[in-house]
Coordinates of C-alpha atoms in Angstrom, one line a residue:
Chain K
M1 CA -28.0 32.1 -2.4
S2 CA -25.6 34.8 -3.2
F3 CA -21.9 34.0 -3.1
T4 CA -20.2 36.5 -0.7
V5 CA -16.7 35.9 0.4
T6 CA -15.5 37.2 3.7
A7 CA -12.0 38.6 4.2
S8 CA -11.1 35.8 6.6
F9 CA -12.2 33.2 4.1
E10 CA -10.2 34.8 1.3
A11 CA -7.2 34.9 3.6
E12 CA -7.6 31.2 4.2
I13 CA -7.8 30.6 0.4
D14 CA -4.7 32.6 -0.2
E15 CA -2.8 30.7 2.4
L16 CA -3.8 27.4 0.8
I17 CA -2.7 28.7 -2.6
S18 CA 0.7 29.5 -1.2
H19 CA 1.3 25.8 -0.5
Y20 CA 1.6 25.3 -4.2
P21 CA 4.4 27.6 -5.3
V22 CA 5.0 25.7 -8.6
N23 CA 1.4 25.7 -10.0
K24 CA -1.6 27.1 -8.2
R25 CA -4.0 24.9 -10.2
S26 CA -2.8 22.3 -7.6
A27 CA -4.8 24.1 -5.0
S28 CA -8.1 23.3 -6.7
L29 CA -9.1 20.4 -4.4
M30 CA -8.1 22.3 -1.2
L31 CA -10.1 25.3 -2.4
L32 CA -13.1 23.2 -3.1
H33 CA -12.9 21.6 0.4
A34 CA -12.6 25.0 2.0
T35 CA -15.6 26.3 0.0
Q36 CA -17.8 23.3 0.8
E37 CA -16.9 23.7 4.5
E38 CA -17.8 27.4 4.4
F39 CA -20.9 27.3 2.3
G40 CA -22.2 23.7 2.7
Y41 CA -21.9 22.9 -1.0
I42 CA -20.3 24.0 -4.2
S43 CA -22.5 26.5 -6.1
K44 CA -22.0 27.6 -9.7
E45 CA -20.9 31.0 -8.4
A46 CA -18.3 29.3 -6.2
I47 CA -16.9 27.4 -9.2
E48 CA -16.5 30.6 -11.1
W49 CA -14.9 32.3 -8.2
I50 CA -12.4 29.5 -7.6
A51 CA -11.6 29.4 -11.4
K52 CA -10.9 33.1 -11.4
K53 CA -8.8 32.8 -8.3
L54 CA -6.7 30.1 -9.9
E55 CA -6.7 31.6 -13.4
L56 CA -8.5 28.6 -14.8
Q57 CA -11.6 28.1 -16.9
P58 CA -14.7 27.2 -14.8
I59 CA -14.9 23.8 -16.6
N60 CA -11.5 22.9 -15.0
V61 CA -13.0 23.3 -11.6
Y62 CA -16.5 21.9 -12.5
E63 CA -15.0 18.7 -13.8
L64 CA -13.5 18.1 -10.4
V65 CA -16.8 18.6 -8.6
T66 CA -18.4 16.0 -10.8
F67 CA -15.5 13.6 -10.4
Y68 CA -14.7 13.6 -6.7
P69 CA -17.5 12.0 -4.7
M70 CA -17.0 14.2 -1.6
F71 CA -18.1 17.4 -3.4
R72 CA -21.8 18.2 -3.7
Q73 CA -23.6 20.8 -5.7
E74 CA -26.7 20.9 -3.5
P75 CA -26.9 21.7 0.2
A76 CA -27.0 18.8 2.5
G77 CA -28.5 18.4 6.0
K78 CA -26.8 20.1 9.0
Y79 CA -25.5 16.7 10.0
V80 CA -24.2 14.4 7.2
L81 CA -24.1 10.7 8.2
K82 CA -21.8 8.6 6.1
V83 CA -22.1 4.9 6.6
C84 CA -19.4 2.6 5.2
R85 CA -20.8 0.2 2.7
T86 CA -17.8 -1.9 1.7
L87 CA -17.2 -5.6 2.5
S88 CA -15.8 -5.6 6.1
C89 CA -18.4 -3.2 7.3
A90 CA -21.1 -5.0 5.4
L91 CA -20.0 -8.2 7.2
G92 CA -20.1 -6.2 10.4
G93 CA -23.7 -5.0 10.0
S94 CA -23.5 -1.7 8.1
H95 CA -26.7 -2.5 6.1
K96 CA -28.6 -2.8 9.4
L97 CA -27.2 0.5 10.5
H98 CA -28.0 2.2 7.2
D99 CA -31.5 0.8 7.1
H100 CA -32.1 2.0 10.7
L101 CA -31.0 5.5 9.9
C102 CA -33.0 5.7 6.6
T103 CA -36.1 4.3 8.2
K104 CA -35.8 6.7 11.1
F105 CA -35.7 9.7 8.8
G106 CA -38.3 8.5 6.4
M107 CA -35.8 7.7 3.6
D108 CA -35.6 4.8 1.1
P109 CA -32.6 2.6 2.1
H110 CA -32.5 1.3 -1.5
K111 CA -32.2 4.7 -3.1
H112 CA -28.6 5.6 -4.1
G113 CA -26.8 8.7 -3.2
L114 CA -27.3 11.3 -0.4
Q115 CA -30.8 11.7 1.1
T116 CA -31.8 14.5 3.4
S117 CA -34.6 14.5 6.0
K118 CA -37.6 16.8 5.4
D119 CA -36.5 19.1 8.2
G120 CA -33.1 19.5 6.7
K121 CA -31.3 18.3 9.8
F122 CA -29.9 15.0 8.7
S123 CA -28.5 13.6 5.5
V124 CA -27.6 9.9 5.2
E125 CA -25.3 8.4 2.6
F126 CA -23.7 5.0 2.0
V127 CA -20.0 5.6 1.2
E128 CA -17.2 3.3 0.2
C129 CA -14.5 2.0 2.6
L130 CA -13.6 4.5 5.4
A131 CA -10.5 2.6 6.3
S132 CA -11.4 1.3 9.8
C133 CA -12.4 -2.2 8.8
G134 CA -11.4 -3.7 12.2
T135 CA -14.1 -1.8 14.0
A136 CA -17.0 -2.4 11.7
P137 CA -19.5 -0.9 11.2
V138 CA -18.2 2.6 11.0
M139 CA -19.8 5.9 10.4
M140 CA -18.9 9.6 10.1
C141 CA -21.1 12.4 11.4
N142 CA -19.7 15.4 9.6
D143 CA -16.0 15.3 10.5
D144 CA -16.4 13.1 13.5
F145 CA -15.6 9.4 13.2
Y146 CA -17.4 6.6 15.0
E147 CA -16.4 2.9 15.3
G148 CA -18.5 -0.2 16.1
V149 CA -21.8 1.7 15.5
S150 CA -24.7 -0.5 16.7
N151 CA -28.2 0.9 16.3
D152 CA -28.1 1.9 19.9
K153 CA -24.8 3.7 19.6
A154 CA -26.1 5.5 16.5
E155 CA -29.0 6.8 18.6
E156 CA -26.5 8.1 21.2
I157 CA -24.6 9.9 18.4
L158 CA -27.8 11.4 17.0
K159 CA -28.7 12.7 20.5
K160 CA -25.6 14.8 20.5
C161 CA -26.6 16.5 17.2
S162 CA -28.6 19.5 18.2
Chain J
M1 CA 5.3 -18.9 19.5
P2 CA 4.3 -16.1 17.2
Q3 CA 4.1 -12.6 18.6
E4 CA 3.6 -9.0 17.8
F5 CA 6.7 -7.0 17.2
K6 CA 6.1 -3.3 17.5
L7 CA 8.5 -1.1 15.6
I8 CA 6.4 1.4 13.8
L9 CA 3.6 1.3 16.4
K10 CA 5.8 1.1 19.4
N11 CA 5.0 4.6 20.7
A12 CA 1.6 5.0 19.1
D13 CA 0.0 2.4 21.2
S14 CA 1.8 2.9 24.4
P15 CA -0.4 4.3 27.2
G16 CA -0.4 8.1 27.5
Y17 CA 1.3 8.7 24.2
T18 CA 0.0 11.8 22.4
P19 CA 0.6 13.1 18.9
D20 CA 2.2 16.4 19.9
I21 CA 5.9 17.1 19.3
E22 CA 6.9 17.4 23.0
C23 CA 5.7 13.8 23.5
Y24 CA 7.6 12.7 20.4
L25 CA 10.8 14.4 21.5
R26 CA 10.5 12.7 24.9
H27 CA 10.5 9.4 23.1
G28 CA 13.7 10.2 21.2
G29 CA 12.0 11.9 18.3
Y30 CA 14.0 13.6 15.5
E31 CA 17.2 12.0 16.7
E32 CA 17.5 10.1 13.5
L33 CA 17.0 13.2 11.5
K34 CA 19.9 14.8 13.4
K35 CA 22.0 11.7 12.7
A36 CA 21.2 11.9 9.0
L37 CA 22.1 15.6 8.8
A38 CA 25.4 15.0 10.6
L39 CA 26.6 12.3 8.2
Q40 CA 30.0 13.1 6.6
V41 CA 31.3 12.2 3.2
K42 CA 32.6 8.6 3.4
E43 CA 35.8 7.6 1.8
L44 CA 35.5 4.4 -0.1
A45 CA 38.1 2.1 -1.6
E46 CA 39.9 3.3 -4.7
G47 CA 39.5 7.0 -3.8
K48 CA 35.7 6.9 -4.3
K49 CA 33.5 9.0 -2.1
Q50 CA 30.0 8.6 -1.0
T51 CA 27.9 11.6 0.0
P52 CA 25.6 11.5 3.1
Q53 CA 22.6 11.3 0.7
E54 CA 24.1 8.4 -1.1
Q55 CA 24.8 6.6 2.2
I56 CA 21.2 6.9 3.3
R57 CA 19.9 5.7 -0.1
D58 CA 22.4 2.8 0.1
E59 CA 21.2 1.8 3.5
V60 CA 17.5 1.9 2.5
L61 CA 18.4 -0.3 -0.5
K62 CA 20.4 -2.8 1.6
S63 CA 17.7 -2.9 4.3
G64 CA 15.5 -4.8 1.8
L65 CA 12.6 -2.5 2.6
R66 CA 9.7 -3.2 0.3
G67 CA 6.8 -0.8 -0.3
R68 CA 4.0 -1.2 2.2
G69 CA 1.3 0.3 0.0
G70 CA 0.4 -2.6 -2.2
A71 CA 3.0 -3.5 -4.9
G72 CA 5.7 -4.6 -2.4
F73 CA 8.4 -3.1 -4.7
S74 CA 11.9 -2.4 -3.2
A75 CA 11.9 1.1 -1.8
G76 CA 15.6 1.5 -2.4
L77 CA 15.3 0.5 -6.0
K78 CA 12.4 2.9 -6.5
W79 CA 14.6 5.7 -5.2
S80 CA 17.4 4.6 -7.4
F81 CA 15.2 5.1 -10.5
V82 CA 14.9 8.8 -9.8
D83 CA 16.3 10.9 -12.6
R84 CA 19.0 13.0 -10.8
R85 CA 20.6 14.4 -13.9
S86 CA 17.7 16.3 -15.4
G87 CA 18.4 19.4 -13.4
K88 CA 14.7 19.6 -12.5
P89 CA 13.6 19.7 -8.9
I90 CA 12.8 16.3 -7.3
Y91 CA 9.5 15.9 -5.4
L92 CA 8.4 13.4 -2.7
I93 CA 4.8 12.6 -2.1
C94 CA 3.6 10.5 0.9
N95 CA 0.7 8.4 -0.2
A96 CA -1.7 8.6 2.7
D97 CA -4.8 7.9 0.5
E98 CA -5.4 4.7 2.5
S99 CA -8.5 3.4 0.7
E100 CA -7.9 -0.3 -0.2
P101 CA -10.9 -2.0 1.4
G102 CA -9.7 -3.9 4.4
T103 CA -6.8 -1.6 5.2
F104 CA -6.6 0.6 8.3
K105 CA -3.0 0.7 9.3
D106 CA -1.9 4.2 8.0
R107 CA -4.9 5.6 9.9
Q108 CA -3.1 4.5 13.2
I109 CA 0.2 6.2 12.3
L110 CA -1.4 9.4 11.0
H111 CA -3.7 9.9 13.9
K112 CA -1.4 8.8 16.8
D113 CA 2.2 9.4 15.7
P114 CA 2.3 12.0 12.9
H115 CA 5.8 13.1 13.8
Q116 CA 7.2 9.7 13.1
L117 CA 6.0 10.1 9.5
I118 CA 7.3 13.6 9.3
E119 CA 10.7 12.5 10.5
G120 CA 10.8 9.7 8.0
M121 CA 9.8 12.1 5.3
V122 CA 12.4 14.7 6.1
I123 CA 15.1 12.1 6.2
S124 CA 13.9 10.7 2.8
C125 CA 13.7 14.2 1.4
F126 CA 17.3 14.9 2.5
A127 CA 18.5 11.6 1.0
N128 CA 16.9 12.4 -2.3
D129 CA 17.6 16.2 -2.5
V130 CA 13.9 17.0 -2.2
K131 CA 13.0 20.5 -1.1
L132 CA 9.2 20.3 -1.5
A133 CA 7.0 17.3 -0.4
Y134 CA 3.3 16.7 0.0
I135 CA 1.3 14.3 2.1
Y136 CA -1.7 13.3 0.0
I137 CA -4.2 12.2 2.6
R138 CA -7.6 10.9 1.7
G139 CA -10.5 13.3 2.1
E140 CA -12.3 11.1 4.6
F141 CA -9.6 11.7 7.2
P142 CA -10.4 15.3 8.2
Q143 CA -9.1 14.7 11.7
G144 CA -5.9 13.2 10.3
A145 CA -5.4 16.2 8.1
R146 CA -5.8 18.5 11.1
I147 CA -3.4 16.5 13.3
L148 CA -0.8 16.5 10.5
N149 CA -1.1 20.2 9.9
Q150 CA -0.6 20.8 13.6
A151 CA 2.4 18.5 13.7
L152 CA 3.9 20.2 10.6
K153 CA 3.5 23.5 12.4
E154 CA 5.2 22.2 15.5
A155 CA 8.1 20.8 13.4
R156 CA 8.5 24.1 11.6
E157 CA 8.6 26.0 14.9
K158 CA 11.3 23.6 16.2
G159 CA 13.4 23.9 13.1
F160 CA 12.9 20.4 11.8
L161 CA 11.3 21.8 8.6
G162 CA 11.9 25.0 6.6
K163 CA 14.6 26.7 4.7
N164 CA 17.4 26.0 7.2
I165 CA 16.8 22.8 9.1
L166 CA 18.6 22.8 12.4
G167 CA 21.0 25.4 11.1
T168 CA 22.5 23.0 8.6
G169 CA 21.3 24.9 5.5
V170 CA 19.2 21.9 4.4
E171 CA 15.8 23.0 3.0
C172 CA 12.6 20.9 3.1
E173 CA 8.9 21.9 3.3
I174 CA 6.0 19.6 3.6
Y175 CA 2.3 20.4 3.0
V176 CA -0.9 18.4 3.4
H177 CA -3.1 17.9 0.4
R178 CA -6.5 16.4 0.9
G179 CA -8.1 14.0 -1.6
A180 CA -11.9 14.0 -2.0
G181 CA -13.2 10.5 -1.9
A182 CA -11.7 8.9 -5.0
Y183 CA -10.1 5.5 -4.6
I184 CA -8.1 5.8 -7.8
C185 CA -6.0 8.5 -6.1
G186 CA -4.1 5.7 -4.4
E187 CA -2.6 4.8 -7.8
E188 CA 0.5 6.9 -7.9
T189 CA 0.1 8.6 -11.3
G190 CA -3.6 9.2 -10.5
L191 CA -2.5 10.7 -7.3
I192 CA 0.0 13.0 -9.1
E193 CA -2.7 14.2 -11.5
S194 CA -5.0 14.9 -8.5
L195 CA -2.2 16.8 -6.8
E196 CA -1.9 18.9 -10.0
G197 CA -5.6 19.9 -9.5
K198 CA -7.0 17.6 -12.2
R199 CA -9.3 14.5 -12.3
A200 CA -7.3 11.5 -11.0
Y201 CA -6.8 9.8 -14.4
P202 CA -3.8 7.6 -14.1
R203 CA -1.0 8.3 -16.6
I204 CA 0.3 5.7 -19.1
K205 CA 3.7 4.1 -18.4
P206 CA 5.9 4.5 -20.3
P207 CA 6.6 7.4 -20.5
Y208 CA 5.1 8.8 -17.3
F209 CA 7.1 6.9 -14.7
P210 CA 7.0 9.1 -11.6
A211 CA 10.7 8.7 -11.1
V212 CA 11.3 10.6 -14.4
L213 CA 8.1 12.4 -15.3
G214 CA 6.1 12.8 -12.1
L215 CA 4.6 15.9 -10.4
Y216 CA 4.8 18.9 -12.8
M217 CA 6.7 16.5 -15.2
C218 CA 9.6 16.4 -12.7
P219 CA 11.2 13.3 -11.0
T220 CA 8.9 12.3 -8.2
I221 CA 9.0 9.7 -5.4
V222 CA 5.7 8.4 -4.1
N223 CA 5.9 6.2 -1.0
N224 CA 3.3 4.9 1.4
V225 CA 3.0 6.2 5.0
E226 CA 4.3 3.0 6.6
T227 CA 7.2 2.8 4.1
L228 CA 8.4 6.3 5.0
C229 CA 8.2 5.5 8.7
N230 CA 10.4 2.5 8.2
V231 CA 13.1 4.8 6.8
K232 CA 13.5 6.4 10.2
H233 CA 14.1 3.0 11.8
I234 CA 16.6 2.0 9.1
M235 CA 18.4 5.1 9.9
N236 CA 18.3 4.2 13.6
M237 CA 19.2 0.5 13.3
G238 CA 21.3 0.4 10.2
A239 CA 20.5 -1.7 7.2
V240 CA 22.2 -4.8 8.6
E241 CA 20.3 -4.9 11.9
Y242 CA 17.0 -3.9 10.2
S243 CA 17.2 -6.6 7.7
K244 CA 17.5 -9.2 10.5
L245 CA 13.9 -8.4 11.3
G246 CA 11.5 -10.5 9.3
T247 CA 12.7 -13.1 6.8
P248 CA 15.2 -12.9 3.9
N249 CA 13.8 -10.8 1.1
N250 CA 10.8 -9.9 3.3
T251 CA 12.5 -7.8 5.9
G252 CA 11.2 -5.6 8.6
T253 CA 7.7 -5.5 10.2
R254 CA 4.3 -5.1 8.7
I255 CA 1.2 -3.8 10.2
V256 CA -1.5 -6.3 9.3
S257 CA -5.1 -5.1 9.2
L258 CA -7.3 -8.0 10.2
S259 CA -11.0 -7.6 9.6
G260 CA -14.2 -9.6 8.9
L261 CA -15.6 -12.4 10.9
V262 CA -12.9 -13.1 13.5
K263 CA -13.4 -12.7 17.3
K264 CA -10.7 -10.0 17.6
P265 CA -10.3 -8.0 14.5
G266 CA -7.6 -5.3 14.6
Y267 CA -4.2 -4.2 13.5
Y268 CA -1.2 -6.3 14.4
E269 CA 2.4 -5.4 13.7
V270 CA 4.5 -8.5 13.1
E271 CA 7.8 -9.4 11.6
V272 CA 7.3 -10.1 8.0
G273 CA 7.0 -13.9 7.3
K274 CA 7.4 -14.9 11.0
V275 CA 3.6 -15.4 11.5
T276 CA 1.3 -17.6 9.4
I277 CA -2.1 -16.8 8.2
G278 CA -3.5 -19.4 10.5
E279 CA -1.9 -17.8 13.5
L280 CA -3.1 -14.4 12.5
I281 CA -6.7 -15.7 12.4
F282 CA -6.7 -18.2 15.3
D283 CA -4.0 -17.2 17.8
P284 CA -5.5 -15.5 20.9
Q285 CA -3.1 -12.6 20.6
F286 CA -4.3 -11.9 17.1
G287 CA -7.7 -12.7 15.6
N288 CA -8.5 -15.3 18.4
G289 CA -10.4 -17.5 16.0
L290 CA -13.8 -17.5 14.3
R291 CA -17.1 -17.0 16.0
D292 CA -18.4 -20.0 17.9
G293 CA -19.5 -22.9 15.7
R294 CA -18.3 -21.4 12.5
K295 CA -15.9 -22.8 10.0
L296 CA -13.5 -20.8 7.8
K297 CA -14.7 -20.4 4.2
A298 CA -12.1 -18.1 2.6
I299 CA -9.9 -15.1 3.2
I300 CA -9.0 -12.1 1.1
P301 CA -5.3 -11.8 2.0
G302 CA -4.0 -8.4 0.9
G303 CA -6.8 -5.9 0.5
S304 CA -9.9 -6.4 -1.6
S305 CA -8.0 -6.4 -4.9
S306 CA -6.0 -9.5 -4.0
K307 CA -7.2 -12.9 -5.2
I308 CA -9.3 -14.8 -2.7
L309 CA -7.8 -17.9 -0.9
K310 CA -10.2 -20.8 -0.1
A311 CA -10.1 -22.7 3.1
G312 CA -8.4 -26.1 2.6
E313 CA -6.4 -25.1 -0.4
K314 CA -2.8 -26.3 -0.7
Y315 CA -0.1 -24.3 -2.4
K316 CA 3.3 -25.3 -3.6
L317 CA 5.9 -23.2 -1.8
K318 CA 9.5 -23.2 -2.8
K319 CA 11.7 -23.4 0.3
K320 CA 15.3 -23.9 1.1
G321 CA 15.7 -27.4 2.4
A322 CA 18.1 -28.5 5.2
D323 CA 20.8 -29.2 2.6
G324 CA 20.5 -25.7 1.1
Q325 CA 18.7 -27.0 -2.0
M326 CA 15.4 -25.6 -3.1
V327 CA 12.5 -27.9 -2.4
T328 CA 8.8 -27.6 -3.0
V329 CA 6.6 -28.0 0.0
D330 CA 2.8 -28.5 -0.1
T331 CA 1.5 -25.8 2.2
D332 CA -2.0 -25.4 3.6
L333 CA -3.6 -22.0 3.5
L334 CA -3.3 -21.7 7.3
D335 CA 0.4 -22.5 7.2
L336 CA 1.3 -19.8 4.7
P337 CA 3.8 -17.4 6.2
Y338 CA 2.3 -13.9 5.9
D339 CA 4.9 -12.3 3.6
F340 CA 5.3 -10.9 0.1
D341 CA 6.9 -13.9 -1.6
S342 CA 4.8 -16.7 -0.1
L343 CA 1.5 -15.1 -1.0
M344 CA 2.8 -14.5 -4.5
Q345 CA 3.6 -18.2 -4.8
A346 CA 0.1 -18.9 -3.6
G347 CA -1.2 -17.0 -6.6
T348 CA -2.2 -13.9 -4.8
M349 CA -0.5 -11.0 -3.0
S350 CA -0.1 -9.5 0.4
G351 CA -0.9 -6.1 -1.1
S352 CA -1.6 -3.5 1.5
G353 CA -1.4 -6.1 4.3
A354 CA -5.1 -6.4 4.9
I355 CA -6.8 -9.7 5.6
I356 CA -10.6 -10.0 5.4
V357 CA -11.9 -13.2 6.9
M358 CA -15.1 -14.9 5.8
D359 CA -16.7 -17.9 7.6
D360 CA -19.3 -20.3 6.4
S361 CA -22.1 -17.9 7.1
V362 CA -21.0 -15.7 4.3
D363 CA -22.8 -15.8 0.9
I364 CA -19.9 -15.7 -1.4
V365 CA -22.0 -14.2 -4.3
E366 CA -23.1 -11.4 -2.0
A367 CA -19.6 -10.8 -0.9
L368 CA -18.4 -10.5 -4.5
A369 CA -21.4 -8.3 -5.4
N370 CA -20.3 -5.9 -2.6
L371 CA -16.8 -5.7 -3.9
S372 CA -17.8 -5.3 -7.5
E373 CA -20.1 -2.4 -6.6
F374 CA -17.1 -0.8 -5.0
Y375 CA -15.0 -1.1 -8.1
A376 CA -17.8 0.0 -10.4
H377 CA -18.1 3.1 -8.3
E378 CA -14.4 3.8 -8.2
S379 CA -13.4 3.2 -11.8
C380 CA -12.1 6.5 -13.0
G381 CA -13.7 6.0 -16.4
Q382 CA -10.7 6.6 -18.5
C383 CA -10.3 3.1 -20.1
T384 CA -13.4 1.5 -21.7
P385 CA -12.8 -2.1 -20.6
C386 CA -12.6 -1.0 -17.0
R387 CA -15.3 1.7 -17.1
E388 CA -17.8 -0.6 -18.8
G389 CA -16.6 -3.9 -17.5
S390 CA -16.6 -3.0 -13.9
L391 CA -20.2 -1.8 -14.3
W392 CA -21.4 -4.9 -16.2
M393 CA -19.9 -7.2 -13.5
S394 CA -21.6 -5.2 -10.8
K395 CA -24.9 -5.2 -12.6
A396 CA -24.8 -9.0 -13.2
L397 CA -23.9 -9.6 -9.5
H398 CA -26.6 -7.2 -8.4
R399 CA -29.1 -9.2 -10.5
M400 CA -27.8 -12.4 -9.0
T401 CA -28.2 -11.2 -5.5
H402 CA -31.7 -10.0 -6.1
G403 CA -33.3 -13.2 -7.2
H404 CA -32.6 -13.0 -11.0
G405 CA -29.5 -15.1 -11.5
R406 CA -28.8 -17.3 -14.5
K407 CA -26.8 -20.4 -14.7
Q408 CA -24.4 -19.0 -17.2
D409 CA -23.7 -15.9 -15.1
A410 CA -20.5 -17.5 -13.7
D411 CA -19.0 -17.8 -17.2
Y412 CA -20.3 -14.4 -18.2
L413 CA -18.5 -12.8 -15.2
L414 CA -15.3 -14.7 -16.0
N415 CA -15.5 -13.5 -19.6
I416 CA -15.9 -9.9 -18.7
A417 CA -13.1 -10.0 -16.1
Q418 CA -10.7 -11.7 -18.5
N419 CA -11.3 -8.9 -21.0
I420 CA -10.5 -6.2 -18.5
Q421 CA -7.2 -7.4 -17.0
G422 CA -4.2 -6.3 -19.0
R423 CA -6.2 -3.9 -21.2
T424 CA -6.1 -0.8 -19.1
I425 CA -3.7 2.1 -18.4
C426 CA -3.4 1.3 -14.7
A427 CA -3.6 -1.7 -12.3
F428 CA -7.2 -0.9 -11.4
G429 CA -8.2 -3.2 -14.3
E430 CA -6.6 -6.1 -12.5
A431 CA -7.8 -4.8 -9.2
C432 CA -11.5 -5.1 -10.3
A433 CA -11.0 -8.3 -12.4
W434 CA -9.0 -10.4 -9.9
P435 CA -11.7 -10.6 -7.2
V436 CA -14.2 -11.7 -9.8
L437 CA -11.8 -14.2 -11.5
S438 CA -10.8 -15.8 -8.2
F439 CA -14.2 -15.8 -6.5
V440 CA -16.0 -17.3 -9.5
K441 CA -13.3 -19.9 -10.3
K442 CA -12.9 -21.1 -6.7
F443 CA -16.6 -21.0 -5.8
K444 CA -18.1 -21.8 -9.2
E445 CA -20.5 -24.3 -7.7
D446 CA -22.0 -21.5 -5.5
F447 CA -22.4 -19.1 -8.4
E448 CA -23.9 -21.8 -10.7
A449 CA -26.2 -23.1 -8.0
K450 CA -27.6 -19.7 -7.3
G451 CA -28.2 -19.1 -11.0
A452 CA -29.8 -22.5 -11.4
A453 CA -32.1 -21.9 -8.4
D454 CA -33.2 -18.6 -9.7
E455 CA -33.9 -20.0 -13.1
A456 CA -36.0 -22.8 -11.7
K457 CA -37.9 -20.3 -9.6
N458 CA -38.4 -17.8 -12.4
G459 CA -39.3 -20.4 -15.0
G460 CA -36.2 -20.2 -17.2
A461 CA -33.3 -18.1 -18.0
G462 CA -33.5 -14.3 -18.3
P463 CA -35.0 -11.8 -16.0
S464 CA -38.6 -12.4 -15.0
K465 CA -41.2 -10.1 -16.3
D466 CA -41.9 -8.4 -13.0
M467 CA -38.2 -7.6 -12.4
K468 CA -38.2 -4.2 -10.7
I469 CA -34.5 -3.7 -10.0
A470 CA -33.0 -0.4 -10.8
A471 CA -30.7 -0.9 -13.8
S472 CA -27.7 0.7 -12.2
P473 CA -26.2 -0.1 -8.8
N474 CA -24.6 2.7 -6.7
H475 CA -24.0 5.3 -9.3

């Protein structure tokens, strides 16, 4: 995929950089978020572009992509389902939910990391605490957040993904 | 009769309340900011004078407000450490990286009442001569970030933020900065590194105390969301009235996050120390008890990093007796007042105010394996004892929960944990060691029995020949 930046995207990036008047390196994480939202993942070209924009070496940006769990270097499915794995959700049935989703999409529930369905529509990932332990188990579908996700409720959520 | 006391969440949870500025203004919003900006220089005895900024800082100190993020340190004292003579700008950062497992209180404020936080922040910025502040919100709150950005835009338009706030000439700007899924960013120096656009490797203290060498090597205040909201209420009530809430040295309210195996999990705002752990778990207006037929096994009292408390344990609490003398009272777990000091006396901490309840259906080894996997995943990797140790503990527990335990695993885990705590740059070392130390010490028979059973089944110590477990857990 070639890395072509639209004028509106570049304007968004410049606005973000303006939030850090002391040192624009601070904008790195926000630029990575914006890039991932725009392109679906962080490519090598994107890293080089961000580095140039912030007057950094590409390694300064690359080391963030490999450190922060939310950034990915490969495309994911159209809908990324993040199921909380940590204790309160585990007590509330998150493994059952994760198993259900993995089985449904032909994935291995014991494999670690993000997995994507063959048709590229869904990705499933176990993530650490999503800070809603009182309504376990919880799940995110892209930016949308869902509480008390039984297998039935998960099916309802998936129906809305077209 | 224990009850909820809604100070911070008073508006957030009232029916029809929305996060926009018009709704906030209808509920008396930004009045405390106006009050703060209108303060005059106060004449003290002996010709001394106190600036409006000093007056607010003094009130916050006298209110007894303690940090709601985890350490429970006096907010006023933290502010007093700020180096105001360096001539460098002072920064304020709101820590909205809520990621301590069990905790979900800041989520409520950020999503439902963002202007309360912004007002608390602008007052705090004014009090500390801060002109530029950031809200560091965890990456997994994209909606929260959008709500905050919208709220900041509204506040700017109404003149509560910017170069000339309400025509007073006071300057303050706030921006939202999103994290990206790393727990270590909740540690304040890790957070600062992350805000500088780097990996969130915590800084060594000394010399890098944020109050002196924080963001961009300038004096910096890092406060939790709930702490900053309290500043607004201290401004409203005054330190004297505020400190009547709660109990001495444990003033104000706390939003307790209650999760795990209770009938009614949720967040409950209570006066600090006026409600016991037993009431939080069993009272119908709080947790409403355990599931039918279950018995309490243990609780994690202050976020997953705090040491576990076992049902039936008794703690020696120092209390003031009727004659004013300090006496030691044997107190059952369920009778522990939920406050900073009582939990410290019980050998643990109230941390982020998050209680995780476990009943007798919970396999304690499984529970610890879950938490250890979290810490192995979240160690930033800077210090060897933590990077390696957290992974070793997680691997051993993974093995134990997959049928390949050994009798000596309990001691093995204790040994690793003891060699992490105190040997790392930041408190993550303790955070990953304490659950292991407390779980294994208090439930040693469970760990040893599991190991012994596996050994008997597998014909001796050591992994069986057909062991097919992936070497590494979630990495």
